[in-house]
XYZ file of C-alpha atoms in Angstrom:
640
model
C 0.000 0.000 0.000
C 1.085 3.343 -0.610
C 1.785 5.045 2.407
C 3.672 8.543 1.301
C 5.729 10.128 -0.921
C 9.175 12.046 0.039
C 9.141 15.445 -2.271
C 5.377 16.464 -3.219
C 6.560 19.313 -5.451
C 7.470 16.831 -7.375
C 4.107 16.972 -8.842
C 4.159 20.347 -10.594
C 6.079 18.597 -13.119
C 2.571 17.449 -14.463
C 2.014 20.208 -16.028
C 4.435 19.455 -18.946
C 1.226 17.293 -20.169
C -0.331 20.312 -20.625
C 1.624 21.807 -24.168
C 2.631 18.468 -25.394
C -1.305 17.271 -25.236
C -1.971 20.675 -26.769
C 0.924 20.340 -29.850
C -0.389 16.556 -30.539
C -3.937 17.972 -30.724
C -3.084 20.695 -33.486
C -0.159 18.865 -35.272
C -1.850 17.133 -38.303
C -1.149 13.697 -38.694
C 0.124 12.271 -41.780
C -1.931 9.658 -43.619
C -1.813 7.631 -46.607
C -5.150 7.382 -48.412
C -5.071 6.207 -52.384
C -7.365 9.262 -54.185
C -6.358 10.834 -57.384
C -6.535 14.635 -55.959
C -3.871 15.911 -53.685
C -6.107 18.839 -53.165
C -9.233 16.437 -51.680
C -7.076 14.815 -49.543
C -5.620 18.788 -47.846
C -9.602 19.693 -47.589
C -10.822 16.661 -46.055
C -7.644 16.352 -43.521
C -8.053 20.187 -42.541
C -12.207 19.226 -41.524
C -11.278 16.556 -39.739
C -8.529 17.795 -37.647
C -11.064 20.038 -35.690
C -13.830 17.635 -36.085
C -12.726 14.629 -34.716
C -9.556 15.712 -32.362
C -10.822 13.493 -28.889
C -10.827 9.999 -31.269
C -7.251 11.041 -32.027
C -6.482 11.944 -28.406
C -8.072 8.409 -27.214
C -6.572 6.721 -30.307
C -2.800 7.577 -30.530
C -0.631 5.108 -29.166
C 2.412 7.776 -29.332
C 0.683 10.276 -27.443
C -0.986 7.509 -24.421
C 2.869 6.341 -23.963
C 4.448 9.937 -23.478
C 2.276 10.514 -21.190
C 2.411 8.035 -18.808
C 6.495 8.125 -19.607
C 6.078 12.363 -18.261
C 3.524 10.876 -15.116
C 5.544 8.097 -14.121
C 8.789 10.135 -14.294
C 7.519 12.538 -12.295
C 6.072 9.906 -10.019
C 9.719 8.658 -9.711
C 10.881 12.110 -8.905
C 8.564 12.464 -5.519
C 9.945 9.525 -4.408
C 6.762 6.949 -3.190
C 7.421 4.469 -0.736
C 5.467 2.068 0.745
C 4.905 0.692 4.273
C 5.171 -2.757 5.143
C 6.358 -4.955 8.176
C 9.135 -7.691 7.854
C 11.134 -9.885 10.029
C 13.791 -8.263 11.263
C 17.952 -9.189 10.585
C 20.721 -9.340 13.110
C 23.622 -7.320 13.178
C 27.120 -7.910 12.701
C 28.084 -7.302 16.086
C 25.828 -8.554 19.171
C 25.769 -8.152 22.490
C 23.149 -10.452 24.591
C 22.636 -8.964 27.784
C 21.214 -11.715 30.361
C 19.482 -10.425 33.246
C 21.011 -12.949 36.128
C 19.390 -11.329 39.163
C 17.374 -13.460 42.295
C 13.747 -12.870 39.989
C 14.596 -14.232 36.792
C 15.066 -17.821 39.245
C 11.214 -17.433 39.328
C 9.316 -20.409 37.908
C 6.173 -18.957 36.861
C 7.665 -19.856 33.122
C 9.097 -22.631 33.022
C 11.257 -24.556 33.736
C 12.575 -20.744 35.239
C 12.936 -17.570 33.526
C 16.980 -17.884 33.622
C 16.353 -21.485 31.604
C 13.680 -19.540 29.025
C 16.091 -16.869 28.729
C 18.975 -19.103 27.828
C 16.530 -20.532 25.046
C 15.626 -17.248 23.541
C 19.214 -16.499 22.996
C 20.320 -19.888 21.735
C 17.475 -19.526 19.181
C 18.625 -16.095 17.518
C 22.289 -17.590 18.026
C 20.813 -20.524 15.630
C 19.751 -17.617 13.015
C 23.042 -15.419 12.687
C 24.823 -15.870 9.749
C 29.169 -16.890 10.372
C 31.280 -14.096 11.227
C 28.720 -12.358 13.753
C 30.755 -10.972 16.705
C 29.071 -12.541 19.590
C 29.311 -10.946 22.916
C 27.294 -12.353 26.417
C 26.874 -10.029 29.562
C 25.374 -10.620 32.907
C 22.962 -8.448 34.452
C 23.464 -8.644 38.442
C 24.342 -5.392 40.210
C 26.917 -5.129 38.517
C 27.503 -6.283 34.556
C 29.690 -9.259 33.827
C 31.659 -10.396 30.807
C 31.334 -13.781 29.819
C 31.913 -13.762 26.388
C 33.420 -11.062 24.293
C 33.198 -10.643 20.489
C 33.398 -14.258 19.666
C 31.633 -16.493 17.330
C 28.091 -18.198 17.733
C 29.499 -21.576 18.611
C 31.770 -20.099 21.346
C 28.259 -18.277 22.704
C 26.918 -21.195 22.894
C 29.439 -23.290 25.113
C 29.251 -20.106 27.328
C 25.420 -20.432 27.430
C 25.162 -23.875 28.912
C 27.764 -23.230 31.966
C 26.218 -19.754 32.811
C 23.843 -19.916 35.625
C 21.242 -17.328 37.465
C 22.895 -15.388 40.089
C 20.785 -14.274 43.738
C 21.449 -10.578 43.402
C 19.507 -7.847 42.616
C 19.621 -6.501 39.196
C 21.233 -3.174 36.822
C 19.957 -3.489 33.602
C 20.321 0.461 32.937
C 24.145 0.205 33.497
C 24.215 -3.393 31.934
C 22.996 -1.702 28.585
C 25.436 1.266 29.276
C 28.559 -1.276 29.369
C 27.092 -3.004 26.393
C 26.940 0.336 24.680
C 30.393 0.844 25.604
C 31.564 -2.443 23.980
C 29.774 -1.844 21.146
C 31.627 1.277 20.439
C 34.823 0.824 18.815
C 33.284 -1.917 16.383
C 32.698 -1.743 12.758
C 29.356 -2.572 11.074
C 25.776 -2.914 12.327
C 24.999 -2.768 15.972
C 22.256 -4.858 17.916
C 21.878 -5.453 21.707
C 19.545 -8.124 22.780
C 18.367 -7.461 26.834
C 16.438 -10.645 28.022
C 14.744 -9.859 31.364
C 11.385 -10.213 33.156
C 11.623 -6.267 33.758
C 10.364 -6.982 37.531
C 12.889 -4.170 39.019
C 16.386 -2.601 38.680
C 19.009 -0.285 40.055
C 20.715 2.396 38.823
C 19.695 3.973 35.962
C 16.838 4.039 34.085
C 16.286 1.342 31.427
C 14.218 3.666 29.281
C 16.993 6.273 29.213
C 20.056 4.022 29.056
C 18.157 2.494 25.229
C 17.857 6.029 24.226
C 21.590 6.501 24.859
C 22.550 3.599 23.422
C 20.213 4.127 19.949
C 21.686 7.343 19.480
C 24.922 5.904 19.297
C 23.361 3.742 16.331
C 23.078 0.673 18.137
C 19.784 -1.156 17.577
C 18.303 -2.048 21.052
C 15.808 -5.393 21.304
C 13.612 -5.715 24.521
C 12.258 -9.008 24.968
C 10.067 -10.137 28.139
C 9.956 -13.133 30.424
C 7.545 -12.153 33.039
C 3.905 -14.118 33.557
C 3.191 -12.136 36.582
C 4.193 -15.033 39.107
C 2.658 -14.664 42.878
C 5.911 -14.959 45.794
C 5.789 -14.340 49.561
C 9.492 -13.748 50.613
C 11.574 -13.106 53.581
C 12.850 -9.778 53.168
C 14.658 -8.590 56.499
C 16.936 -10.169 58.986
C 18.675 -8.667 61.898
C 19.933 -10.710 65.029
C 23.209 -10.218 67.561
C 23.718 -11.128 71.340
C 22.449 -8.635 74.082
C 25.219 -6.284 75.246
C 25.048 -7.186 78.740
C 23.802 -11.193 78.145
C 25.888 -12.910 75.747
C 24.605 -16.228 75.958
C 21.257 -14.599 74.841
C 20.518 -13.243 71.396
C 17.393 -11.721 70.155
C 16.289 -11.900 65.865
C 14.011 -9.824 63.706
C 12.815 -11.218 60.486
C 10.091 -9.456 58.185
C 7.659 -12.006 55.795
C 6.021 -10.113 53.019
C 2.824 -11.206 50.852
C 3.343 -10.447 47.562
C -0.149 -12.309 46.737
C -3.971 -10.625 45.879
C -5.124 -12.845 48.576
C -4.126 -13.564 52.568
C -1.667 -15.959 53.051
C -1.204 -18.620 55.745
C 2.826 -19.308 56.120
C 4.627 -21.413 58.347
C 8.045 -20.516 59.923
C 10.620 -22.617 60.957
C 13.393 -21.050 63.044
C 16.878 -23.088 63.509
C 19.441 -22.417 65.984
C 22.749 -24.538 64.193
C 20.647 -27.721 64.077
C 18.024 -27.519 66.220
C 13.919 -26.185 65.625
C 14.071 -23.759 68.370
C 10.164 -22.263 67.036
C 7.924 -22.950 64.618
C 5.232 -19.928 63.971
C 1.804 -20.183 62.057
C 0.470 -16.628 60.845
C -1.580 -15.042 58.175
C 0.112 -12.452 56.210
C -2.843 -10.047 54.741
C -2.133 -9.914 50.529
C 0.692 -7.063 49.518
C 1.579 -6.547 53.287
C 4.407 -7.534 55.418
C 4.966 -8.652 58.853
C 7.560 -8.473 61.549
C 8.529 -11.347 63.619
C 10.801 -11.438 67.285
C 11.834 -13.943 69.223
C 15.007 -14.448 71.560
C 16.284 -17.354 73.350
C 19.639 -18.771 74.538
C 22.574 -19.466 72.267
C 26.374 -20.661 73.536
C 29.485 -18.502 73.646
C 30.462 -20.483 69.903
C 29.537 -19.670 66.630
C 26.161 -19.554 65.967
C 23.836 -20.318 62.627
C 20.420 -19.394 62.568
C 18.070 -20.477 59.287
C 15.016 -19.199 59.322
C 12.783 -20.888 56.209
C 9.196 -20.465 54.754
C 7.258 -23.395 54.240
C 5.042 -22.042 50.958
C 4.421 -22.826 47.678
C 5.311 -20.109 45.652
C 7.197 -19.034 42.779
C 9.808 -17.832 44.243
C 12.013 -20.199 46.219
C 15.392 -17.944 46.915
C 13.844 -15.634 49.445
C 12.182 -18.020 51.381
C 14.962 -18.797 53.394
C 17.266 -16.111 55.485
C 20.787 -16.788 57.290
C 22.416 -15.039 60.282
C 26.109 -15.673 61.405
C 26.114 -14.909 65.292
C 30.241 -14.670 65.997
C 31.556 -16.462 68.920
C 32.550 -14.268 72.081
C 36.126 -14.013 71.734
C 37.692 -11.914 74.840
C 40.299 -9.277 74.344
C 42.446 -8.575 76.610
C 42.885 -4.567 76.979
C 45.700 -2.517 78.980
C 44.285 0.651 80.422
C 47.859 2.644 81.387
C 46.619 5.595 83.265
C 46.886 7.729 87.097
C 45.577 6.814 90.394
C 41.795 7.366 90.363
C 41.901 9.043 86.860
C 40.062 7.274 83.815
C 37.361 6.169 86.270
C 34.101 6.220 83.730
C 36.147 4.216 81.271
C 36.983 1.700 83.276
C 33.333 0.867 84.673
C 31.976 1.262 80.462
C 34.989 -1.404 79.138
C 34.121 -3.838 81.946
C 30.464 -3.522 81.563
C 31.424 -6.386 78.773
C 31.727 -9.881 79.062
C 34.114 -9.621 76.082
C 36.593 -7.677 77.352
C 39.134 -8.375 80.186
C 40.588 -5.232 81.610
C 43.820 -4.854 83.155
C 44.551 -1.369 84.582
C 48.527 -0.248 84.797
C 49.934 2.867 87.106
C 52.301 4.580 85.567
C 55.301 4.023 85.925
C 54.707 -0.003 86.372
C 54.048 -1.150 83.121
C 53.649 -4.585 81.905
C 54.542 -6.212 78.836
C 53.063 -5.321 76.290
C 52.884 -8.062 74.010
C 50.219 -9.684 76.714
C 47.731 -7.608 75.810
C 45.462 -6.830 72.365
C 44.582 -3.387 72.539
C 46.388 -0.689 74.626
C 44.724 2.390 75.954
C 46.699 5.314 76.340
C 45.038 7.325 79.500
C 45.696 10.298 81.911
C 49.707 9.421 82.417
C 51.545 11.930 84.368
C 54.055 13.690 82.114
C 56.519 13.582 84.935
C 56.244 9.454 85.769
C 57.097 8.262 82.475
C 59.752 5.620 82.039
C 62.653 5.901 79.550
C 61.906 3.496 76.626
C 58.119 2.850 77.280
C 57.128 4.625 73.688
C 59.960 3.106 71.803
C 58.203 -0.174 73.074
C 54.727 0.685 72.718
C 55.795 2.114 68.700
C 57.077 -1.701 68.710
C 54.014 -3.393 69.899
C 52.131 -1.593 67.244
C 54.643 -2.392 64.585
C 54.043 -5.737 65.402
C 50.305 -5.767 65.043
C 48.980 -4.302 68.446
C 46.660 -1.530 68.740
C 46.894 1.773 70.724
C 43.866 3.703 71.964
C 45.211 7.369 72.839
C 42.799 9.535 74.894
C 43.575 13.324 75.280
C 44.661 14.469 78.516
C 46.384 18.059 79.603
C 49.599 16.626 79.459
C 49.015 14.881 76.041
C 50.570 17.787 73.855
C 53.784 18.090 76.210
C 54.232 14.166 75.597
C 54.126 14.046 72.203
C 56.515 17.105 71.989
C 58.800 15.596 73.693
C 58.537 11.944 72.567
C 59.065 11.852 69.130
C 58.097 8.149 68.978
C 54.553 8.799 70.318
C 54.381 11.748 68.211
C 54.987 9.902 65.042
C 52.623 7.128 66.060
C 49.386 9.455 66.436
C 46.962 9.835 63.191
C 47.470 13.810 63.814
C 49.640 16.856 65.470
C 48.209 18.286 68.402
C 48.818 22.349 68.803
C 47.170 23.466 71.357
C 44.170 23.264 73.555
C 40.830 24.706 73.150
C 38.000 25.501 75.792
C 34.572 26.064 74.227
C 31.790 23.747 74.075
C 30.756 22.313 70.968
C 28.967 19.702 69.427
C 29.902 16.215 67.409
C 29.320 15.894 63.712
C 30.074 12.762 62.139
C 32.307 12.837 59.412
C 32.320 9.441 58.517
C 29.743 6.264 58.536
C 31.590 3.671 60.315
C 30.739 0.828 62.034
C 31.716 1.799 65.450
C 29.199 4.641 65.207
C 26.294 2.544 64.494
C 23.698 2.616 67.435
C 25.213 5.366 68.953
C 23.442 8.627 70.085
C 26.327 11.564 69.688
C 23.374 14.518 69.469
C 22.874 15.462 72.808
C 27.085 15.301 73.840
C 28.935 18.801 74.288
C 32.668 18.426 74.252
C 33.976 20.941 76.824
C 37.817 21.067 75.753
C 39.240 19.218 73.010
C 42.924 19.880 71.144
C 43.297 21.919 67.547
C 45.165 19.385 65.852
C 46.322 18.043 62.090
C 45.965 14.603 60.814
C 48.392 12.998 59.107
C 49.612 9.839 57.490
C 46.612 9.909 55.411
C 44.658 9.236 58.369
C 40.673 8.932 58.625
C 38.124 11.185 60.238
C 35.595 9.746 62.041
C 33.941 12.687 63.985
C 34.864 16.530 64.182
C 34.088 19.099 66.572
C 34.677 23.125 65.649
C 36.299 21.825 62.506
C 38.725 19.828 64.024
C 39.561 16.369 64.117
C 37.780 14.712 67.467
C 38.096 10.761 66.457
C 40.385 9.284 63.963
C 42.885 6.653 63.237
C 45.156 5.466 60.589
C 47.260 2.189 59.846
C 50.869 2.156 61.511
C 53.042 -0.958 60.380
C 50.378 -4.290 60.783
C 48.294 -2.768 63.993
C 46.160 0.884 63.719
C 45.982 3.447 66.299
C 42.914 5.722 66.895
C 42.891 9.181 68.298
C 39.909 9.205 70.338
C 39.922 13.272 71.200
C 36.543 12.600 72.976
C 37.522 12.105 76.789
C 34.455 11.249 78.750
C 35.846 12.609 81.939
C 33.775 15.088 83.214
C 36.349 18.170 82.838
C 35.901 17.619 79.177
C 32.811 15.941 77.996
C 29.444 14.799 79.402
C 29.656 11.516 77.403
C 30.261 9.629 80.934
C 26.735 10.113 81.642
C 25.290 8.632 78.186
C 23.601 5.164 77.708
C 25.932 5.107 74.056
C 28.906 5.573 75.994
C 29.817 1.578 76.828
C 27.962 0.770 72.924
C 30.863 2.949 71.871
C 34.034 1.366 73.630
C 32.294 -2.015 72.661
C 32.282 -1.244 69.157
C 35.463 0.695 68.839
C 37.696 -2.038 70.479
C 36.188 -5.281 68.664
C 36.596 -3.012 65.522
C 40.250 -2.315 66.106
C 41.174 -5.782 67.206
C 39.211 -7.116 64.001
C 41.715 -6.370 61.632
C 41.746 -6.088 58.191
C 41.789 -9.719 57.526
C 38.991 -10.493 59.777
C 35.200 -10.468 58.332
C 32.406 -9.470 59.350
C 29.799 -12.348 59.015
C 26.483 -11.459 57.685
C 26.142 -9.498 53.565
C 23.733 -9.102 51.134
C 24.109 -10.719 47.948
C 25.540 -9.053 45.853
C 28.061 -7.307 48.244
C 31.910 -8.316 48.144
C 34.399 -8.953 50.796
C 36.870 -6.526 51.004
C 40.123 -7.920 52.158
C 43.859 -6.940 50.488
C 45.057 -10.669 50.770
C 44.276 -13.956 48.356
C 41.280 -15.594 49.863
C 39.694 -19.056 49.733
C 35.881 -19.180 49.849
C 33.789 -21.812 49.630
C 30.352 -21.256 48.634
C 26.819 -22.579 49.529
C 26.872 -24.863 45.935
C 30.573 -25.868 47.691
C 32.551 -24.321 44.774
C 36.447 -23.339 45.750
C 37.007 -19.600 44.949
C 40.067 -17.796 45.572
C 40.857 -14.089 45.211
C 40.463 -10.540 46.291
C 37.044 -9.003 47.020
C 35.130 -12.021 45.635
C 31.510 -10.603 44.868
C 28.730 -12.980 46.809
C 26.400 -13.920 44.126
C 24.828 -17.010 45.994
C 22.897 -17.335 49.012
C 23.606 -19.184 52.145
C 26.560 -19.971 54.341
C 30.027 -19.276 53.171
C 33.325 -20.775 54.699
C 36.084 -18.397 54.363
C 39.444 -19.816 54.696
C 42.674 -16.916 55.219
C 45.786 -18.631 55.707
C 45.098 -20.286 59.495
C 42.001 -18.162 59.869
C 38.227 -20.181 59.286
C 35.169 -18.405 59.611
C 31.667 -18.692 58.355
C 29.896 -15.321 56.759
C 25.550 -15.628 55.651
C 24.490 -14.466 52.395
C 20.771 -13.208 52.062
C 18.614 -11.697 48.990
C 17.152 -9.401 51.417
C 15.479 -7.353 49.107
C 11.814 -5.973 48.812
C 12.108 -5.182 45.087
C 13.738 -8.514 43.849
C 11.058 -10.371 45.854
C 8.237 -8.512 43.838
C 8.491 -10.677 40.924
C 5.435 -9.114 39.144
C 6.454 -6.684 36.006
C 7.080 -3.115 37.515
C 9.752 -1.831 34.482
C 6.856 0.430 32.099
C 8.653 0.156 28.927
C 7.847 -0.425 25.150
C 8.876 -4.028 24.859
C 10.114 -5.591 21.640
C 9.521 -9.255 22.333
C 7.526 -11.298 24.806
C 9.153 -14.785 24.628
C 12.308 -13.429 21.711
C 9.769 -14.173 18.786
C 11.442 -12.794 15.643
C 10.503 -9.001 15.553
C 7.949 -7.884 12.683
C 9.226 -4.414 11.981
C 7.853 -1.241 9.904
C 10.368 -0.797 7.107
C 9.760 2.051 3.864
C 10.092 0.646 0.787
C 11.253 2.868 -1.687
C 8.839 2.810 -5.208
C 11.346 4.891 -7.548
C 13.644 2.223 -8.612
C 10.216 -0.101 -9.699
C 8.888 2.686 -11.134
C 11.964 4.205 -13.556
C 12.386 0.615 -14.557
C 8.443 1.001 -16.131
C 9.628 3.938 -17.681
C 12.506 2.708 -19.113
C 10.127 0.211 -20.823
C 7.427 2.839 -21.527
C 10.516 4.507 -23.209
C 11.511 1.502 -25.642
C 8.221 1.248 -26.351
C 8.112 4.612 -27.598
C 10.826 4.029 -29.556
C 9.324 1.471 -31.425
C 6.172 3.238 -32.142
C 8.476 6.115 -33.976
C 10.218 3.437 -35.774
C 7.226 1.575 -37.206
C 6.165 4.877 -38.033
C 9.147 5.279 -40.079
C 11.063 8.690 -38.228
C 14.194 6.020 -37.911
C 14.374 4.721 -41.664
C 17.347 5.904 -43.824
């Protein structure tokens, strides 16, 4: 069907017919007729040329094919095309981008989406031509290559080992990196994104295709998404009590992602033992909190908390929480007779901690204890050699607390070993009453109230060695620390005796000390033991992980793509980390992405293509022309 032509004015050429019609109607035409008078024949052509000039128009061959040869040239010139749909090709150079994430595991299509999505590509993989660069990403929170520009047959191998991750999902940076792969290639450009479009991060799909399409790069959307119902766990929290640490307490949220109620049943595991079992009925597209607490041993412990439901979801219906065993540090407070009073009482208000207090100038070893706190030391009762062995002890992988003190300044002046193991220069001491800001998130300040605490004096100082803030007051410094040979040392400018803060009075005060010594004496290659999927551990060293499906991974700041329990293995150091989904969007396995889709199960596309008329049409005037020709030569205008 004709759907529209490109240059209209095209059309005033028509009115060429207008003087050639007009000359063929008043040019006689020459006849052979046998009479015997020349002169008959001139009378009788003259009457009939007015007479009879429409049966000539209708009746001329000549005149009927110059003017469709003037019609359909100018025809040509507009330049028709025509509409029509077709199956679409595939470029030289593909990238398939596989969304990997916790929904696609979903098995509302079956036998999963991951599995359909593997077909879908293998099929269009069975329709490229040889030589079509083949390249495979991963969508999980972040992309991953696992095939670049290679050949079908190489995409293929690479399709049958991938397999779904647990994470959430990036398409908009997926098709980004894609875009970015894409762009120092020669030839045609196609990306293929296979996805059930439940959720994402980062940026928006519908803006990352535009990006990409302006770059010329063809962009294919094809769904996997029936709508599947899910009821997931999709928040887990649990430790020991601070002051009973053979007691722990857990939170866990359930949410109903059905159009109905939902009866669940909960199964809660301490290592290996049912410690509860819980019966409820979740309301549809609501969520519910759960608590419970009970006893658990000073060892490691493993809680699994599973749904027992039928749904299409099966990833998020269990949750995993590493509770560390109590480990007690030994700590060294080195202060003055009756000074560092409200420290002491908050350090041994844990079970964790054993607390041995030293009078300058007696001073034990120090290689007894792990974490040394440097307190109110008289200036004047200071042995020779004590910092050269505390810069030792730190060398050697201890860690120093220092605590600011009127004397502090004078020490560090005149100690060059203490001075150079501080995070910062002190200059000179202020009086004025101020208030915390936190610089920094860091562990140590989480669940701790700093608001309501004025800090009465506190030392103008400069960090150093690259050092990191934690908290500042007026601008300066307040608590810090940096790395000094294998042990750290934290400048902790906020003294909670009375003279200089009224932190001895808060409730966060012992929550602080708790936090800030089991952080130092963590270390950087110690873990923490509970992630989201997703997340990566961050160590500096070669690590040896084994993971829920019991695959052997070693490396640096291995990304945890699986759920479950994880044994981590660093050189004579075991420990056991939990790996949960844990999120509210994944869960939702329903279609939430509002996009133009290309494809719901990679069907080949039908696209709108023009096709242009001209070419069909100056081919039936190049005919329309020969004919002409041999209507003047039977007419005798080409005989010598």
């Amino acid at each position: 069907m004709l759907s529209s032509i490109m240059n209209p004015w095209a059309f005033l050429g028509l009115l060429l017919l207008i003087p050639i019609i007009i000359l063929y109607l008043l040019k006689p035409k020459p006849k052979r007729i046998r009479f015997p008078t020349i002169m008959f024949i001139t009378r009788v052509e003259r009457d009939r040329r007015f007479r009879f000039f429409p049966k000539r128009f209708v009746r001329d061959p000549l005149l009927i094919v110059q003017i469709l040869i003037i019609l359909l040239f100018v025809i040509a010139i507009a330049d028709p095309y025509m509409k029509t749909r077709v199956k679409k090709g595939i470029a030289e150079n593909v990238v398939f981008i596989i969304d990997s994430s916790a929904s696609m595991r979903a098995t509302d299509i079956y036998p999963n989406r991951f599995e359909r999505a593997k077909q879908i590509v293998n099929g269009i993989l069975d329709k490229m031509q040889e030589g079509t660069k083949v390249s495979i990403l991963l969508a999980e929170n972040v992309p991953i290559i696992v095939l670049k520009n290679s050949n079908k047959e190489n995409a293929k191998s690479v399709l049958n080992q991938i397999e779904c991750g647990d994470t959430p999902t990036n398409i908009g940076d997926a098709i980004l990196f894609a875009k970015d792969m894409l762009s120092d290639v020669s030839g045609s450009k196609e990306i293929y994104l296979i996805s059930d479009f439940s959720n994402t991060e980062g940026m928006d799909v519908g803006v990352a295709c535009s990006i990409a399409e302006k770059d010329g790069i063809d962009v294919n959307l094809l769904e996997i998404n029936n709508n599947g119902e899910n009821m997931g766990i999709v928040g887990i929290q649990g430790k020991r009590f601070l002051s009973e640490r053979d007691r722990f307490y857990l939170t866990f949220t359930v949410r109903n992602y059905y159009e109905t109620d939902k009866d669940v049943e909960i199964e809660i595991w301490l290592n290996d033992n049912l410690i509860s079992k819980i019966n409820d009925k979740i309301p549809r597209n609501s969520e519910r909190l759960f608590y419970i607490e009970d006893k658990i041993s000073y060892d490691l412990g493993i809680i699994r908390v599973m749904l027992n439901v039928n749904d299409n979801l099966e990833v998020d219906n269990r949750a995993f929480l590493v509770i560390p065993k109590i480990k007690k540090y030994n700590i060294l407070l080195i202060t003055n007779d009756s000074a560092d009073d409200f420290l002491k009482y908050a350090i041994m208000a844990s079970p964790d901690f054993n607390l041995s207090v030293a009078i300058s100038p007696v001073i034990p070893e120090f290689h007894k204890f792990d974490t040394i706190i440097h307190g109110r030391i008289d200036k004047n009762r200071i042995l020779d050699g004590m910092y050269h062995d505390l810069k030792s002890y730190v060398e050697s992988g201890g860690n120093l607390i220092i605590l600011p003190y009127q004397d502090l300044i004078d020490i560090q002046n005149r100690e060059p070993e203490l001075g150079e193991l501080m995070p910062t220069t002190l200059k000179w001491l202020m009086n004025s009453e101020k208030y915390i800001e936190i610089n920094a998130e860091h562990e140590i300040m989480r669940d701790v109230i700093m608001a309501d605490i004025i800090v009465k004096k506190y030392y103008k100082n400069t960090q150093k060695n690259n050092s990191i803030v934690i908290a500042e007051v007026g601008n300066e410094p307040l608590i810090l620390y940096h790395k000094y040979g294998s042990g750290r040392v934290v400048y902790m400018g906020l003294n909670p005796n009375s003279e200089w803060s009224n932190f001895y009075y808060s409730s966060s005060m012992p929550v602080f000390w708790f936090k800030l010594i089991r952080w130092i004496n963590r270390k950087d290659m110690a873990l923490m033991n509970n992630f989201k999927t997703g997340e990566y551990i961050p160590l500096d060293v070669n690590t040896t992980i084994v993971t829920p499906s019991k695959k052997v991974m070693k490396g640096k700041n291995l990304i945890l793509d699986e759920i479950g329990l994880y044994e981590v293995n660093l050189n004579s150091i075991s420990d056991m980390i939990a790996v949960n989904l844990i999120d509210e969007s994944e869960s939702d396995i329903r279609k939430s992405i509002q996009i133009d889709i290309t494809s719901t199960m990679g069907d080949e596309e039908d696209v709108e293509v023009n096709i242009e008329l001209y070419p069909y049409v100056l081919g039936i005037v190049i005919l329309f022309i020969i004919t002409e020709l041999i209507l003047y030569r039977r007419r005798g205008y080409f005989v010598s």
